Amino acid sequence: MPSDFTIRRFRPSDMDRILEIERAIFPRDAYDRNLFAEYFHTCGDLFLVLVRCGNICGYMLTCIRPRPEIVSIAVLPGERRKGAAFLLLKSTIRRLRRREVDRLNLMVRVQNRKALKFYVKYGFVKIRVVRQYYDDGTDGLLMSKNL
Ligand SMILES: CC(C)(COP(=O)(O)OP(=O)(O)OC[C@H]1O[C@@H](n2cnc3c(N)ncnc32)[C@H](O)[C@@H]1OP(=O)(O)O)[C@@H](O)C(=O)NCCC(=O)NCCS
C-alpha cells in the first residue's frame, strides 16, 4: 500500500488544479468550474483530493443527496495502479459510515473497462444497464455497494 499519498478535503484554492486534471482525464465531458463550485457547495465534505509530494494528482467527489452516489473519481495516468483510487474510496466510505450511510451507488460508462474492474474489485455489484445515459448516447451501468 502506498504511504506517500495523502487525502484531504478539497479547498477552493485547489480549483485550478482540479480543472487541469479534469480536462486531461475527461477531454470530452470535463466538468467546468461552475459545476465543481456547485458540488463543493452541496457535497463539499465528500469532495476529496489526492496529494503526492505536495501536488494534487487525483480527486473523488461523492454526494449523499438525493442519494449516496459517487459523482466522479480520477487519478492522473502517472499515478495509477498504485492503490491511489482505493485510498480515495476508503476515505470516502469511512466518512459515509460515520454518517450512517449504508449503500453507495455509481454510474459508469459500460465500456470503461479500467473503472469497471476497479469497482468490481472493491465490492460494487452491477445493478442494471441504463440505455443512452450519457450525452453522447453511451449506455451507463448502475453499480452499488453495501457499506
Ligand atoms: C479508474 C481509476 C480511478 C483507477 O485508479 P487507480 O489509482 O489506478 O486504481 P487502484 O490502483 O486503486 O486500483 C487498481 C485496480 O483497479 C483496476 N484497474 C485500474 N486500472 C486498470 C487497468 N488499466 N486495467 C485493468 N484493471 C485496472 C484493477 O482492478 C486494479 O487492481 P489490480 O492492480 O490488482 O489489477 C483510474 O484508472 C482513472 O482515473 N481512470 C480515468 C477516470 C475514470 O474513468 N474514472 C471513473 C469514472 S466512473
Tab-separated table of C-alpha atoms and ligand atoms in Angstrom:
chain	number	residue	atom	x	y	z
A	1	MET	CA	0.000	0.000	0.000
A	2	PRO	CA	1.483	3.364	-0.937
A	3	SER	CA	2.384	5.575	2.009
A	4	ASP	CA	3.261	8.723	0.057
A	5	PHE	CA	-0.311	9.588	-0.962
A	6	THR	CA	-2.400	11.696	1.348
A	7	ILE	CA	-6.088	12.502	1.157
A	8	ARG	CA	-7.675	15.725	2.283
A	9	ARG	CA	-10.802	17.728	1.639
A	10	PHE	CA	-10.962	19.994	-1.404
A	11	ARG	CA	-10.286	23.710	-0.801
A	12	PRO	CA	-11.374	26.486	-3.179
A	13	SER	CA	-7.680	27.242	-3.873
A	14	ASP	CA	-7.427	23.722	-5.422
A	15	MET	CA	-9.915	24.603	-8.157
A	16	ASP	CA	-7.465	25.443	-10.987
A	17	ARG	CA	-5.512	22.230	-10.463
A	18	ILE	CA	-8.688	20.134	-10.313
A	19	LEU	CA	-9.861	21.691	-13.593
A	20	GLU	CA	-6.494	20.922	-15.182
A	21	ILE	CA	-6.746	17.277	-14.078
A	22	GLU	CA	-10.382	17.054	-15.143
A	23	ARG	CA	-9.661	18.333	-18.673
A	24	ALA	CA	-6.695	15.994	-19.039
A	25	ILE	CA	-8.655	12.917	-17.961
A	26	PHE	CA	-12.130	13.625	-19.370
A	27	PRO	CA	-11.454	15.687	-22.545
A	28	ARG	CA	-14.959	15.062	-23.959
A	29	ASP	CA	-17.078	15.754	-20.914
A	30	ALA	CA	-14.998	17.589	-18.327
A	31	TYR	CA	-16.933	19.244	-15.506
A	32	ASP	CA	-16.477	23.015	-15.540
A	33	ARG	CA	-15.649	25.472	-12.753
A	34	ASN	CA	-19.290	26.293	-12.038
A	35	LEU	CA	-20.263	22.664	-11.677
A	36	PHE	CA	-17.362	21.899	-9.324
A	37	ALA	CA	-18.209	25.025	-7.303
A	38	GLU	CA	-21.811	23.867	-7.041
A	39	TYR	CA	-20.699	20.403	-5.918
A	40	PHE	CA	-18.334	21.972	-3.377
A	41	HIS	CA	-21.256	23.945	-2.022
A	42	THR	CA	-23.616	20.965	-1.784
A	43	CYS	CA	-21.253	18.000	-1.177
A	44	GLY	CA	-18.024	19.685	-0.023
A	45	ASP	CA	-17.303	17.362	2.891
A	46	LEU	CA	-17.115	14.462	0.414
A	47	PHE	CA	-15.034	16.296	-2.189
A	48	LEU	CA	-11.587	14.770	-1.572
A	49	VAL	CA	-8.245	15.383	-3.255
A	50	LEU	CA	-5.289	13.049	-3.580
A	51	VAL	CA	-1.881	14.607	-2.879
A	52	ARG	CA	1.599	13.267	-3.568
A	53	CYS	CA	4.775	15.264	-2.952
A	54	GLY	CA	2.690	18.390	-2.477
A	55	ASN	CA	0.885	18.031	-5.818
A	56	ILE	CA	-2.743	17.143	-6.349
A	57	CYS	CA	-2.868	14.123	-8.633
A	58	GLY	CA	-6.472	12.997	-8.347
A	59	TYR	CA	-9.812	13.594	-6.724
A	60	MET	CA	-13.044	11.908	-5.732
A	61	LEU	CA	-16.418	13.564	-5.412
A	62	THR	CA	-19.404	11.935	-3.730
A	63	CYS	CA	-22.820	13.308	-2.824
A	64	ILE	CA	-25.319	11.964	-0.304
A	65	ARG	CA	-28.350	13.773	-1.693
A	66	PRO	CA	-30.608	12.981	-3.395
A	67	ARG	CA	-28.980	9.562	-2.847
A	68	PRO	CA	-25.452	8.451	-1.884
A	69	GLU	CA	-23.583	8.345	-5.169
A	70	ILE	CA	-20.017	8.649	-6.486
A	71	VAL	CA	-20.114	11.641	-8.822
A	72	SER	CA	-16.562	11.276	-10.126
A	73	ILE	CA	-13.193	9.710	-9.365
A	74	ALA	CA	-9.983	10.329	-11.279
A	75	VAL	CA	-6.269	9.691	-10.834
A	76	LEU	CA	-3.624	11.095	-13.206
A	77	PRO	CA	-2.192	8.397	-15.501
A	78	GLY	CA	1.317	8.560	-13.971
A	79	GLU	CA	-0.056	7.662	-10.530
A	80	ARG	CA	-2.380	4.802	-11.485
A	81	ARG	CA	-2.216	1.155	-10.353
A	82	LYS	CA	-0.616	2.226	-7.051
A	83	GLY	CA	-3.748	1.985	-4.922
A	84	ALA	CA	-4.496	5.711	-5.016
A	85	ALA	CA	-8.128	5.393	-6.112
A	86	PHE	CA	-8.613	2.758	-3.435
A	87	LEU	CA	-7.335	5.233	-0.814
A	88	LEU	CA	-9.851	7.810	-2.043
A	89	LEU	CA	-12.640	5.223	-1.937
A	90	LYS	CA	-11.635	4.004	1.527
A	91	SER	CA	-11.586	7.546	2.915
A	92	THR	CA	-14.975	8.286	1.346
A	93	ILE	CA	-16.524	5.111	2.754
A	94	ARG	CA	-15.186	5.897	6.239
A	95	ARG	CA	-16.811	9.326	6.078
A	96	LEU	CA	-20.097	7.839	4.790
A	97	ARG	CA	-20.221	5.198	7.538
A	98	ARG	CA	-19.754	7.913	10.152
A	99	ARG	CA	-22.919	9.428	8.748
A	100	GLU	CA	-24.648	6.047	8.869
A	101	VAL	CA	-24.904	5.774	5.106
A	102	ASP	CA	-25.226	2.065	4.300
A	103	ARG	CA	-25.192	1.990	0.483
A	104	LEU	CA	-23.206	3.715	-2.235
A	105	ASN	CA	-24.175	3.845	-5.906
A	106	LEU	CA	-22.420	4.972	-9.065
A	107	MET	CA	-22.875	5.129	-12.803
A	108	VAL	CA	-20.059	4.135	-15.157
A	109	ARG	CA	-19.798	4.002	-18.939
A	110	VAL	CA	-20.287	0.375	-19.970
A	111	GLN	CA	-17.040	0.370	-21.963
A	112	ASN	CA	-14.880	1.910	-19.193
A	113	ARG	CA	-13.038	-1.336	-18.531
A	114	LYS	CA	-10.480	0.059	-16.028
A	115	ALA	CA	-13.105	1.714	-13.864
A	116	LEU	CA	-15.394	-1.324	-14.033
A	117	LYS	CA	-12.598	-3.619	-12.886
A	118	PHE	CA	-11.761	-1.173	-10.110
A	119	TYR	CA	-15.336	-1.031	-8.845
A	120	VAL	CA	-15.824	-4.812	-9.022
A	121	LYS	CA	-12.523	-5.375	-7.204
A	122	TYR	CA	-13.726	-3.174	-4.359
A	123	GLY	CA	-17.124	-4.784	-3.969
A	124	PHE	CA	-19.541	-2.924	-6.235
A	125	VAL	CA	-22.096	-5.116	-7.982
A	126	LYS	CA	-23.811	-4.475	-11.300
A	127	ILE	CA	-27.442	-3.457	-10.878
A	128	ARG	CA	-28.617	-2.601	-14.396
A	129	VAL	CA	-27.709	-1.005	-17.702
A	130	VAL	CA	-29.292	2.410	-18.287
A	131	ARG	CA	-29.635	2.864	-22.050
A	132	GLN	CA	-28.143	6.083	-23.505
A	133	TYR	CA	-27.448	7.541	-20.069
A	134	TYR	CA	-24.637	9.771	-21.339
A	135	ASP	CA	-24.993	12.785	-23.654
A	136	ASP	CA	-23.125	11.014	-26.450
A	137	GLY	CA	-25.608	8.119	-26.358
A	138	THR	CA	-23.366	5.693	-24.464
A	139	ASP	CA	-25.061	3.292	-22.062
A	140	GLY	CA	-24.376	3.622	-18.350
A	141	LEU	CA	-24.031	0.796	-15.858
A	142	LEU	CA	-25.547	1.376	-12.425
A	143	MET	CA	-23.470	-0.254	-9.693
A	144	SER	CA	-23.938	-0.425	-5.948
A	145	LYS	CA	-22.089	-1.438	-2.802
A	146	ASN	CA	-23.368	-2.129	0.707
A	147	LEU	CA	-21.185	-0.289	3.202
B	1	LIG	C1	-10.407	4.049	-12.561
B	1	LIG	C2	-9.250	4.768	-11.866
B	1	LIG	C3	-9.798	5.842	-10.927
B	1	LIG	C4	-8.467	3.713	-11.035
B	1	LIG	O1	-7.411	4.396	-10.346
B	1	LIG	P1	-6.107	3.628	-9.778
B	1	LIG	O2	-5.474	4.527	-8.782
B	1	LIG	O3	-5.295	3.125	-10.907
B	1	LIG	O4	-6.787	2.381	-9.035
B	1	LIG	P2	-6.143	1.492	-7.876
B	1	LIG	O5	-4.660	1.410	-8.072
B	1	LIG	O6	-6.621	1.971	-6.542
B	1	LIG	O7	-6.841	0.098	-8.143
B	1	LIG	C5	-6.306	-0.733	-9.101
B	1	LIG	C6	-7.385	-1.715	-9.532
B	1	LIG	O8	-8.301	-1.072	-10.420
B	1	LIG	C7	-8.499	-1.859	-11.611
B	1	LIG	N1	-7.729	-1.240	-12.696
B	1	LIG	C8	-7.211	0.015	-12.677
B	1	LIG	N2	-6.583	0.267	-13.843
B	1	LIG	C9	-6.709	-0.833	-14.599
B	1	LIG	C10	-6.265	-1.174	-15.917
B	1	LIG	N3	-5.533	-0.325	-16.664
B	1	LIG	N4	-6.571	-2.401	-16.387
B	1	LIG	C11	-7.279	-3.277	-15.653
B	1	LIG	N5	-7.713	-3.012	-14.383
B	1	LIG	C12	-7.439	-1.800	-13.878
B	1	LIG	C13	-7.926	-3.224	-11.239
B	1	LIG	O9	-8.922	-3.929	-10.524
B	1	LIG	C14	-6.780	-2.842	-10.316
B	1	LIG	O10	-6.402	-3.875	-9.452
B	1	LIG	P3	-5.088	-4.731	-9.826
B	1	LIG	O11	-3.974	-3.742	-9.951
B	1	LIG	O12	-4.963	-5.678	-8.666
B	1	LIG	O13	-5.423	-5.408	-11.131
B	1	LIG	C15	-8.256	5.386	-12.895
B	1	LIG	O14	-7.948	4.411	-13.876
B	1	LIG	C16	-8.795	6.627	-13.608
B	1	LIG	O15	-8.637	7.755	-13.130
B	1	LIG	N6	-9.420	6.419	-14.787
B	1	LIG	C17	-9.924	7.569	-15.589
B	1	LIG	C18	-11.112	8.224	-14.932
B	1	LIG	C19	-12.294	7.284	-14.824
B	1	LIG	O16	-12.586	6.520	-15.728
B	1	LIG	N7	-12.991	7.380	-13.675
B	1	LIG	C20	-14.167	6.577	-13.407
B	1	LIG	C21	-15.370	7.297	-13.917
B	1	LIG	S1	-16.841	6.390	-13.440
